Backbone as XML, in Angstrom:
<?xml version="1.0"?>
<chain id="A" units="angstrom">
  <residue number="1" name="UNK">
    <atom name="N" x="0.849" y="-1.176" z="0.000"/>
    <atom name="CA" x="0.000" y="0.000" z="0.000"/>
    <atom name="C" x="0.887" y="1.228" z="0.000"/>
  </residue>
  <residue number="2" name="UNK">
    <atom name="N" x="0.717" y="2.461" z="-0.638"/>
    <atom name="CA" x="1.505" y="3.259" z="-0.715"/>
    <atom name="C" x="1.218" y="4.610" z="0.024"/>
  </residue>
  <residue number="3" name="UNK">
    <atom name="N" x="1.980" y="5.159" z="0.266"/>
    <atom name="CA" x="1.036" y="6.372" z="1.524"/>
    <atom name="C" x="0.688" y="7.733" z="1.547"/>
  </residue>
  <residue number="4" name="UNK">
    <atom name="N" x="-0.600" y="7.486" z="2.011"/>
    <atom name="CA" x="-1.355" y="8.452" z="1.503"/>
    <atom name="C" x="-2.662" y="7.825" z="0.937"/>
  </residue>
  <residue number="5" name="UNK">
    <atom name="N" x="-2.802" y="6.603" z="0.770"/>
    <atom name="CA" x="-3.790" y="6.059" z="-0.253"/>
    <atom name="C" x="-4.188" y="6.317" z="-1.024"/>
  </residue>
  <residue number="6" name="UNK">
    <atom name="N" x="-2.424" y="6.691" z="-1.947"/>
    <atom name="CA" x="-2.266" y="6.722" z="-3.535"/>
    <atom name="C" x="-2.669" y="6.106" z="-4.520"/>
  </residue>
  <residue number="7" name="UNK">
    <atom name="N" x="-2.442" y="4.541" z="-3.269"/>
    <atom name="CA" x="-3.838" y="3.311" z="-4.538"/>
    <atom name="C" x="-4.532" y="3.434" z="-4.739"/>
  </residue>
  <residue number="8" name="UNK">
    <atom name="N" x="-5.720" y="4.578" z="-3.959"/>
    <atom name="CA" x="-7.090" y="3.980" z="-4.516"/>
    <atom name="C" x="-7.978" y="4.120" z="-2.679"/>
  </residue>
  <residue number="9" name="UNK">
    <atom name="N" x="-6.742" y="3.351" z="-1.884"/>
    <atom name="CA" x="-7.110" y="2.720" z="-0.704"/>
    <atom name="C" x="-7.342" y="4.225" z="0.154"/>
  </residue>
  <residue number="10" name="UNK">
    <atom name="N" x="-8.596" y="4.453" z="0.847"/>
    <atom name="CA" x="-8.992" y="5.733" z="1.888"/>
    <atom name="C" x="-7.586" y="5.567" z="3.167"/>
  </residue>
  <residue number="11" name="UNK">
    <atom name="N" x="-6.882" y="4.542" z="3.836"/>
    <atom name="CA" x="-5.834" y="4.641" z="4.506"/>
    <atom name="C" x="-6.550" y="4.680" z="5.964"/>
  </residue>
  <residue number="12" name="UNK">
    <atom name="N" x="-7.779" y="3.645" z="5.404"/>
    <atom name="CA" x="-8.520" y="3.469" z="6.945"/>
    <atom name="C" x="-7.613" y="2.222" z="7.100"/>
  </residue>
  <residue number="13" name="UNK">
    <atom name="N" x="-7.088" y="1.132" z="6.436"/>
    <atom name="CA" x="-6.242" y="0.142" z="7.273"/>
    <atom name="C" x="-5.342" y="0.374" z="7.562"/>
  </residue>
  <residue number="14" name="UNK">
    <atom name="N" x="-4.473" y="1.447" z="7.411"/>
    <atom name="CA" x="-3.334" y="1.888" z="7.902"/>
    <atom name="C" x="-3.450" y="2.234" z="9.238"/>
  </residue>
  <residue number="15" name="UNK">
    <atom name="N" x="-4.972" y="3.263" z="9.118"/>
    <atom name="CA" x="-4.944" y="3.617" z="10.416"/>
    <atom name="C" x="-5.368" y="3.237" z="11.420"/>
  </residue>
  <residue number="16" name="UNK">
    <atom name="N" x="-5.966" y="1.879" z="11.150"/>
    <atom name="CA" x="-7.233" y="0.928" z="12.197"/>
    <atom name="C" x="-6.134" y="-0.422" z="12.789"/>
  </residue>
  <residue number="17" name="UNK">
    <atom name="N" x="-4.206" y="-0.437" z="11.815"/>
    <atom name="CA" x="-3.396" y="-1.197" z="12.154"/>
    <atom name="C" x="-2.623" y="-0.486" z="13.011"/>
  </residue>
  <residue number="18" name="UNK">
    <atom name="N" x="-2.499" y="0.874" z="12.545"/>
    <atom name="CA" x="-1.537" y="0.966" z="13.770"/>
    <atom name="C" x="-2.375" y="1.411" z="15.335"/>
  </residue>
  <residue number="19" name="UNK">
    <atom name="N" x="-3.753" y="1.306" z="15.495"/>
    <atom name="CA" x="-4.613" y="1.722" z="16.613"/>
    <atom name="C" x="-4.416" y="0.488" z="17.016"/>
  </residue>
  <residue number="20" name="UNK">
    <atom name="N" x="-4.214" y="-0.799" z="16.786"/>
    <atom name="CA" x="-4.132" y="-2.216" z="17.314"/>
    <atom name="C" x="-5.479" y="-2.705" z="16.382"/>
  </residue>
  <residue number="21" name="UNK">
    <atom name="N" x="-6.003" y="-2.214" z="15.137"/>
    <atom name="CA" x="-7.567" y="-2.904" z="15.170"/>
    <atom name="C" x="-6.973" y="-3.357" z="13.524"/>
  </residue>
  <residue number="22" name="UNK">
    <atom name="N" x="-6.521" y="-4.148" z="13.035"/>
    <atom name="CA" x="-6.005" y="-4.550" z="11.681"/>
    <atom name="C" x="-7.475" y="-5.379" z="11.604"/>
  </residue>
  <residue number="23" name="UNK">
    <atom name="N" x="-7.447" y="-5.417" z="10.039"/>
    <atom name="CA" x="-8.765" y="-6.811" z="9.667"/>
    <atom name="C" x="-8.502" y="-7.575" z="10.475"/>
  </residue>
  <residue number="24" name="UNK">
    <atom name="N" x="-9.214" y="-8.891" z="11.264"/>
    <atom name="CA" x="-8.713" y="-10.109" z="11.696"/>
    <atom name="C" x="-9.806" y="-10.779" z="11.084"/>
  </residue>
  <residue number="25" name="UNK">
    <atom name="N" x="-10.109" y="-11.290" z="10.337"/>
    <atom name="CA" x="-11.414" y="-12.429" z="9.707"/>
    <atom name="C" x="-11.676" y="-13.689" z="11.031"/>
  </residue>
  <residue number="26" name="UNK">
    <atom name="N" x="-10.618" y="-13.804" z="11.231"/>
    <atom name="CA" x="-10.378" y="-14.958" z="12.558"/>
    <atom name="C" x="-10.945" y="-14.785" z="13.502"/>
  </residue>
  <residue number="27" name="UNK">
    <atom name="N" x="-10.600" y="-13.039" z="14.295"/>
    <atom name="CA" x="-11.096" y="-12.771" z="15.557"/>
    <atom name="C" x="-12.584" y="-12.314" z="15.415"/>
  </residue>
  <residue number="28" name="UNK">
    <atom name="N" x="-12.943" y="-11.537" z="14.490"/>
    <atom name="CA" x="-14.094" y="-11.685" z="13.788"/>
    <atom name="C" x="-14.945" y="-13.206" z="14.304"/>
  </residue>
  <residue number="29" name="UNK">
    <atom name="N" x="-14.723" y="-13.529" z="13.830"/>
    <atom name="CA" x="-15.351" y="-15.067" z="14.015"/>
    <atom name="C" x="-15.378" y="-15.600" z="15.452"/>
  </residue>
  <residue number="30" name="UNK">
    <atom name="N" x="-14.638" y="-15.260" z="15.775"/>
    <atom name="CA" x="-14.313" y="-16.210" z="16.985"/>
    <atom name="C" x="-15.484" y="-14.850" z="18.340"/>
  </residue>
  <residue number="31" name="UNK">
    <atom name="N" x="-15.382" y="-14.138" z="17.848"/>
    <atom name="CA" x="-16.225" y="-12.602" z="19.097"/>
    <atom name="C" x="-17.578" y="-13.105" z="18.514"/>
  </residue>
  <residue number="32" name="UNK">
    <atom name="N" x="-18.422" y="-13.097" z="17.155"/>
    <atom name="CA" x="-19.348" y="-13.247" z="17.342"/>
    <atom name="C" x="-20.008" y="-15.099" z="17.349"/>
  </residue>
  <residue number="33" name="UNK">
    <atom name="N" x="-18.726" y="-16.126" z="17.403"/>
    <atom name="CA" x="-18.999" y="-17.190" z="17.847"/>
    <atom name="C" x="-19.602" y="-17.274" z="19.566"/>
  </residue>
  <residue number="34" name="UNK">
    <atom name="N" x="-18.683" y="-16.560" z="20.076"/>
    <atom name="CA" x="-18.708" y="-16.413" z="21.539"/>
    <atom name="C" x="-20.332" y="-15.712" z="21.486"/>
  </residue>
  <residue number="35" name="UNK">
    <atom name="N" x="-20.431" y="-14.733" z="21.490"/>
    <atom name="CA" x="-21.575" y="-13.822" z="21.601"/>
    <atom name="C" x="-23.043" y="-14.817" z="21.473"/>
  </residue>
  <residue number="36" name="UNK">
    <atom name="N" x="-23.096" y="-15.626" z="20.167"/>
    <atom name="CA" x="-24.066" y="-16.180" z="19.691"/>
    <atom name="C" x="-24.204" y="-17.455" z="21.086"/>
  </residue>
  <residue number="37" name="UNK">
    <atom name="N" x="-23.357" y="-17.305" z="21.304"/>
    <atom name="CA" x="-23.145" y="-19.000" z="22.765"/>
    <atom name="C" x="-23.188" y="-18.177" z="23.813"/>
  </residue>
  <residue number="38" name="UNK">
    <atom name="N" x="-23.247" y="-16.674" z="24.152"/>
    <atom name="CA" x="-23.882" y="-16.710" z="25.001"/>
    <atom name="C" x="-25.167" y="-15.902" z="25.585"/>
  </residue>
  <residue number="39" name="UNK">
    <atom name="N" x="-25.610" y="-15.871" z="24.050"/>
    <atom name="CA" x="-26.729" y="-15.204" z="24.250"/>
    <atom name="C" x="-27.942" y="-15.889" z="24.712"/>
  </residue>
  <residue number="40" name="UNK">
    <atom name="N" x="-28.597" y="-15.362" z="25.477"/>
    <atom name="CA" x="-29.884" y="-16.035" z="26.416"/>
    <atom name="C" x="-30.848" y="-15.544" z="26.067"/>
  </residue>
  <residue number="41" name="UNK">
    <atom name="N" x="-32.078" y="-16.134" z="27.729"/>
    <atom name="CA" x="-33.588" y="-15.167" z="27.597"/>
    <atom name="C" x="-32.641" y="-13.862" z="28.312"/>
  </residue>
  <residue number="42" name="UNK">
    <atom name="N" x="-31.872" y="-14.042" z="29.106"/>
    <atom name="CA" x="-31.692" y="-12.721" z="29.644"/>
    <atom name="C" x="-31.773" y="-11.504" z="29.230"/>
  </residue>
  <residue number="43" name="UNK">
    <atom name="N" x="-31.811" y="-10.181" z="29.695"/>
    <atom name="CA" x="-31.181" y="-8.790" z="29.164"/>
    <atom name="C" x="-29.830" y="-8.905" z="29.297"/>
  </residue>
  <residue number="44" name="UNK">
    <atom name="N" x="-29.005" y="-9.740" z="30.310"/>
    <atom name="CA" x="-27.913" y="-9.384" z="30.592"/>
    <atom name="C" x="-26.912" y="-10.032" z="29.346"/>
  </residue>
  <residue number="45" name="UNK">
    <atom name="N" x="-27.257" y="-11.464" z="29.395"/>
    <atom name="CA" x="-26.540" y="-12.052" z="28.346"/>
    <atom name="C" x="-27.109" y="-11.285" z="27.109"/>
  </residue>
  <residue number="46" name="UNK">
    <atom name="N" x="-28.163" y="-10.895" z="26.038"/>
    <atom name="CA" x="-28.338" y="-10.281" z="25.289"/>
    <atom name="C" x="-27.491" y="-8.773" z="25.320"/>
  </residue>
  <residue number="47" name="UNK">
    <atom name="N" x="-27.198" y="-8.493" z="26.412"/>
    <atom name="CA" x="-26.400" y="-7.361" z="26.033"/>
    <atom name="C" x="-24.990" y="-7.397" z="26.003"/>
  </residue>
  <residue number="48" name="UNK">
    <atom name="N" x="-24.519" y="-8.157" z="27.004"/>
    <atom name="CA" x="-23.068" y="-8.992" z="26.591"/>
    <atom name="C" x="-22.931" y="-9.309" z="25.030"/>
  </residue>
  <residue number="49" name="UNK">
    <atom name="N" x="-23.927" y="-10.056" z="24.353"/>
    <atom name="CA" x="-23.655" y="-10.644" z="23.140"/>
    <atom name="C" x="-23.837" y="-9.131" z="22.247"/>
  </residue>
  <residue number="50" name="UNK">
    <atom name="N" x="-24.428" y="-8.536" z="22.359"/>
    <atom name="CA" x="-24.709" y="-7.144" z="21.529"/>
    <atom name="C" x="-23.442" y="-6.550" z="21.586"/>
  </residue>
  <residue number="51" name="UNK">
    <atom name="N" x="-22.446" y="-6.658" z="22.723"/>
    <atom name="CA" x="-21.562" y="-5.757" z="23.124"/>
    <atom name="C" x="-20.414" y="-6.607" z="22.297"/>
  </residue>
  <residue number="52" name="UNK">
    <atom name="N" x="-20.157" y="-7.852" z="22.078"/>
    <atom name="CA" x="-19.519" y="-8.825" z="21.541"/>
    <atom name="C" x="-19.462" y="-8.541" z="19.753"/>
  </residue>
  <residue number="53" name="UNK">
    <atom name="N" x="-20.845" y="-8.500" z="19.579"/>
    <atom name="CA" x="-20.837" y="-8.307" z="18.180"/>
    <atom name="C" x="-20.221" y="-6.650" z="17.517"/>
  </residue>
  <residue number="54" name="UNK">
    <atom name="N" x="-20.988" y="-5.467" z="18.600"/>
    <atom name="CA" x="-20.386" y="-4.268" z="18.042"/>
    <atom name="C" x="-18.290" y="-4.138" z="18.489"/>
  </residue>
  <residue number="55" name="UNK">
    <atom name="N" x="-18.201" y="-5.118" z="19.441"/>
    <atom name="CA" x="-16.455" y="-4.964" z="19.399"/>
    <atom name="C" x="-16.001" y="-5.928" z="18.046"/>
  </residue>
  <residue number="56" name="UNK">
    <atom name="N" x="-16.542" y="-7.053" z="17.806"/>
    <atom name="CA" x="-15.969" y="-7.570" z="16.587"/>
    <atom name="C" x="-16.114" y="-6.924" z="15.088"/>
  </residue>
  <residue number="57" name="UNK">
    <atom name="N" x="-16.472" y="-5.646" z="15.201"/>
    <atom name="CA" x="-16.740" y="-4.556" z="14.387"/>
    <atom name="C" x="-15.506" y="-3.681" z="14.204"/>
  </residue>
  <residue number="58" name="UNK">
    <atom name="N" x="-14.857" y="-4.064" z="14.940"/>
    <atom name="CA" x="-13.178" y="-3.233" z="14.690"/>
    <atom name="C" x="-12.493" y="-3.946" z="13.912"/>
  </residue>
  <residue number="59" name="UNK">
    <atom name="N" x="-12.796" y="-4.888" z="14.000"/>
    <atom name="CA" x="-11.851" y="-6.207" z="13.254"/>
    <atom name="C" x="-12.720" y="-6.652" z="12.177"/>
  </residue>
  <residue number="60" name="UNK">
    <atom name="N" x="-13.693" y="-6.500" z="11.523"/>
    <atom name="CA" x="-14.383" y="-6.601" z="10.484"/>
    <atom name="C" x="-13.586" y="-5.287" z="9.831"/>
  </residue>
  <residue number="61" name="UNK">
    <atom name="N" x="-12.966" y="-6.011" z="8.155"/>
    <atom name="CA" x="-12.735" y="-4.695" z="7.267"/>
    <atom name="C" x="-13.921" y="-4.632" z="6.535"/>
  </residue>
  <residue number="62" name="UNK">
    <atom name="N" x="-15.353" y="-4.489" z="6.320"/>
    <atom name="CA" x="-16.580" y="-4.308" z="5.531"/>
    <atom name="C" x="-17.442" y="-3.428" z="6.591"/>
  </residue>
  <residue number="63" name="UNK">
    <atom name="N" x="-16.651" y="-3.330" z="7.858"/>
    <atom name="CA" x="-17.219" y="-2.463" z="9.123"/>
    <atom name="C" x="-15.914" y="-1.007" z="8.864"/>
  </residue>
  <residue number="64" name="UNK">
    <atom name="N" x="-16.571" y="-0.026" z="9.116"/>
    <atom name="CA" x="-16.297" y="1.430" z="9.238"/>
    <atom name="C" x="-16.372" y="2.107" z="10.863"/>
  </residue>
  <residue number="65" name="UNK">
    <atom name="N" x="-15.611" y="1.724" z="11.864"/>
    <atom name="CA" x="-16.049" y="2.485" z="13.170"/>
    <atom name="C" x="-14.584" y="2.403" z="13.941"/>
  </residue>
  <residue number="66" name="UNK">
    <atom name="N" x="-15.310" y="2.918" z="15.198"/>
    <atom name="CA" x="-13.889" y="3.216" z="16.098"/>
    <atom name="C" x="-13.849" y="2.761" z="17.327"/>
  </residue>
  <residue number="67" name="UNK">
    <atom name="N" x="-13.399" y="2.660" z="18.159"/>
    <atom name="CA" x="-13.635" y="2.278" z="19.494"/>
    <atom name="C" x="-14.314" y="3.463" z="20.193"/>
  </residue>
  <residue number="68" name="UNK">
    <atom name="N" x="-14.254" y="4.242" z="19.896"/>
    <atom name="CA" x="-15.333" y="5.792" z="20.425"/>
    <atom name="C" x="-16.377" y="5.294" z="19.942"/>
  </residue>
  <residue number="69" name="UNK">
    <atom name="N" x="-17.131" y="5.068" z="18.565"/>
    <atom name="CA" x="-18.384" y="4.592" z="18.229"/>
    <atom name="C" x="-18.690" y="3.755" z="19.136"/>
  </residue>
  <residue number="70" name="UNK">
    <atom name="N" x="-17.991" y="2.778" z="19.324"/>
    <atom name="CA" x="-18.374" y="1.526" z="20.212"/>
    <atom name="C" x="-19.036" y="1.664" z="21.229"/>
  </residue>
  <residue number="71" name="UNK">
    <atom name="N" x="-17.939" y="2.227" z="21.740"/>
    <atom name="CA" x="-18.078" y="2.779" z="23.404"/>
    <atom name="C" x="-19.604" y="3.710" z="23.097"/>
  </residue>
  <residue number="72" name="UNK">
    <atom name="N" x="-19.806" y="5.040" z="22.445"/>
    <atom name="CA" x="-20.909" y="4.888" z="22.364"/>
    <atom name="C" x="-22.286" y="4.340" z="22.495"/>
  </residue>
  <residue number="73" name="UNK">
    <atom name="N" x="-22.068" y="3.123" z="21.394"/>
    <atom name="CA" x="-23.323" y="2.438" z="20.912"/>
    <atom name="C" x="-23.174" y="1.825" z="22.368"/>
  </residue>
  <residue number="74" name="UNK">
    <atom name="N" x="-22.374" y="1.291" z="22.988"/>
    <atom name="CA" x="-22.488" y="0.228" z="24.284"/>
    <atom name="C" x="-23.361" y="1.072" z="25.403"/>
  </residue>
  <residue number="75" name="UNK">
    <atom name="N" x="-22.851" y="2.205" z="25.835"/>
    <atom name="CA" x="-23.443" y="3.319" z="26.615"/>
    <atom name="C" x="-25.189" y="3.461" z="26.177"/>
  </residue>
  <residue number="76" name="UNK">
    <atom name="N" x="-25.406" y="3.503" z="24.564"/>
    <atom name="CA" x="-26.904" y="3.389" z="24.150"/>
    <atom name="C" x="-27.843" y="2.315" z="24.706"/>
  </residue>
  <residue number="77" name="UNK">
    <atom name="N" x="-26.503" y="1.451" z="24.548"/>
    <atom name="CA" x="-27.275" y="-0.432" z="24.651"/>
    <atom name="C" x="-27.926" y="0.046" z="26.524"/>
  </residue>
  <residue number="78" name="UNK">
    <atom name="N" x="-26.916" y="0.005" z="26.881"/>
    <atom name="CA" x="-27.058" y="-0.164" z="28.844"/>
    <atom name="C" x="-28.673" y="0.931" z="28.688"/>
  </residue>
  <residue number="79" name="UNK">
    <atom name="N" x="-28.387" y="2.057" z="28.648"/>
    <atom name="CA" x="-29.075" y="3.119" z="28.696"/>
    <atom name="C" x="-30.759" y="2.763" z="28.791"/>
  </residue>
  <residue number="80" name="UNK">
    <atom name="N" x="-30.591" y="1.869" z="27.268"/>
    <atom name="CA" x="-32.312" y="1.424" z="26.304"/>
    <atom name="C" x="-32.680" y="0.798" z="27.375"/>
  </residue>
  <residue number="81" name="UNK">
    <atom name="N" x="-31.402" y="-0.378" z="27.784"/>
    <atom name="CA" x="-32.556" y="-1.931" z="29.094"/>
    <atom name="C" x="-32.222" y="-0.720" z="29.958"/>
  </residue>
  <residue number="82" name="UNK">
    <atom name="N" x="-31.854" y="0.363" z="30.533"/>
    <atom name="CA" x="-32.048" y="0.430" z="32.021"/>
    <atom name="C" x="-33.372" y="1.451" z="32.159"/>
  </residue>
  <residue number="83" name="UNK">
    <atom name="N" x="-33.876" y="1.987" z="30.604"/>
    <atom name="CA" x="-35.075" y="2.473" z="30.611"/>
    <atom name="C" x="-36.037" y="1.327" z="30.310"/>
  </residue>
  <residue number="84" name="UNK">
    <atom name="N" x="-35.748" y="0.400" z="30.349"/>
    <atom name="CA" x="-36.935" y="-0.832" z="30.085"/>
    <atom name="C" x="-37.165" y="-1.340" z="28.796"/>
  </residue>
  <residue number="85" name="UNK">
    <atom name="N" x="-36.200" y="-0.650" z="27.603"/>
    <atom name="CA" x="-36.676" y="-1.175" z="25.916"/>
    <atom name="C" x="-36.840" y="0.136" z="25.387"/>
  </residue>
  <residue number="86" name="UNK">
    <atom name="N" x="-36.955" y="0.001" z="24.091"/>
    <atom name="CA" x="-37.407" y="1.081" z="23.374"/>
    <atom name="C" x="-38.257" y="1.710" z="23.748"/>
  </residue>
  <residue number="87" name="UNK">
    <atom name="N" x="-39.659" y="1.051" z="23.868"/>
    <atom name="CA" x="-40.737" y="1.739" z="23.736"/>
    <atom name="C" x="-40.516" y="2.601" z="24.422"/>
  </residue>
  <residue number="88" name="UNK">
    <atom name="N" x="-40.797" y="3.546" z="24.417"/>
    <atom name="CA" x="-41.280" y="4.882" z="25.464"/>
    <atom name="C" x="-42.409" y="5.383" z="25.841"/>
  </residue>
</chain>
């Protein structure tokens, strides 16, 4: 890859490798293997596994986000069950 993303390439893997978050197809797999095993009737395990799937989102290259998004969306997740669900 040449720098600057002279190829073609935006120089989001440059910059998602040197943050520690490179593609991993592997770890990918293996976060939302986990997640799916331990998702329950619970809220708790459902939000564990929610939280599982948006971190294996760093390591997905067809995913666009950051660990700030994350952290975000996770803060949303807690937020929704500790108001009881969507509905309002």
């Amino acid at each position: 890859m040449s720098p600057g993303g002279a190829d073609g390439d935006d120089g989001r893997e440059a910059d998602t490798a040197a943050d520690g978050f490179a593609p991993d197809p592997e770890r990918v797999e293996l976060l939302r293997e986990v997640a799916d095993d331990i998702r329950g009737d619970s809220s708790e395990s459902k939000q564990l596994a929610n939280i599982l799937y948006r971190t294996s989102d760093l390591y997905d290259d067809s995913e666009e986000t950051t660990p700030e998004e994350i952290v975000r969306n996770v803060k949303y997740i807690l937020e929704v069950n500790e108001r009881g669900g969507l509905e309002r």
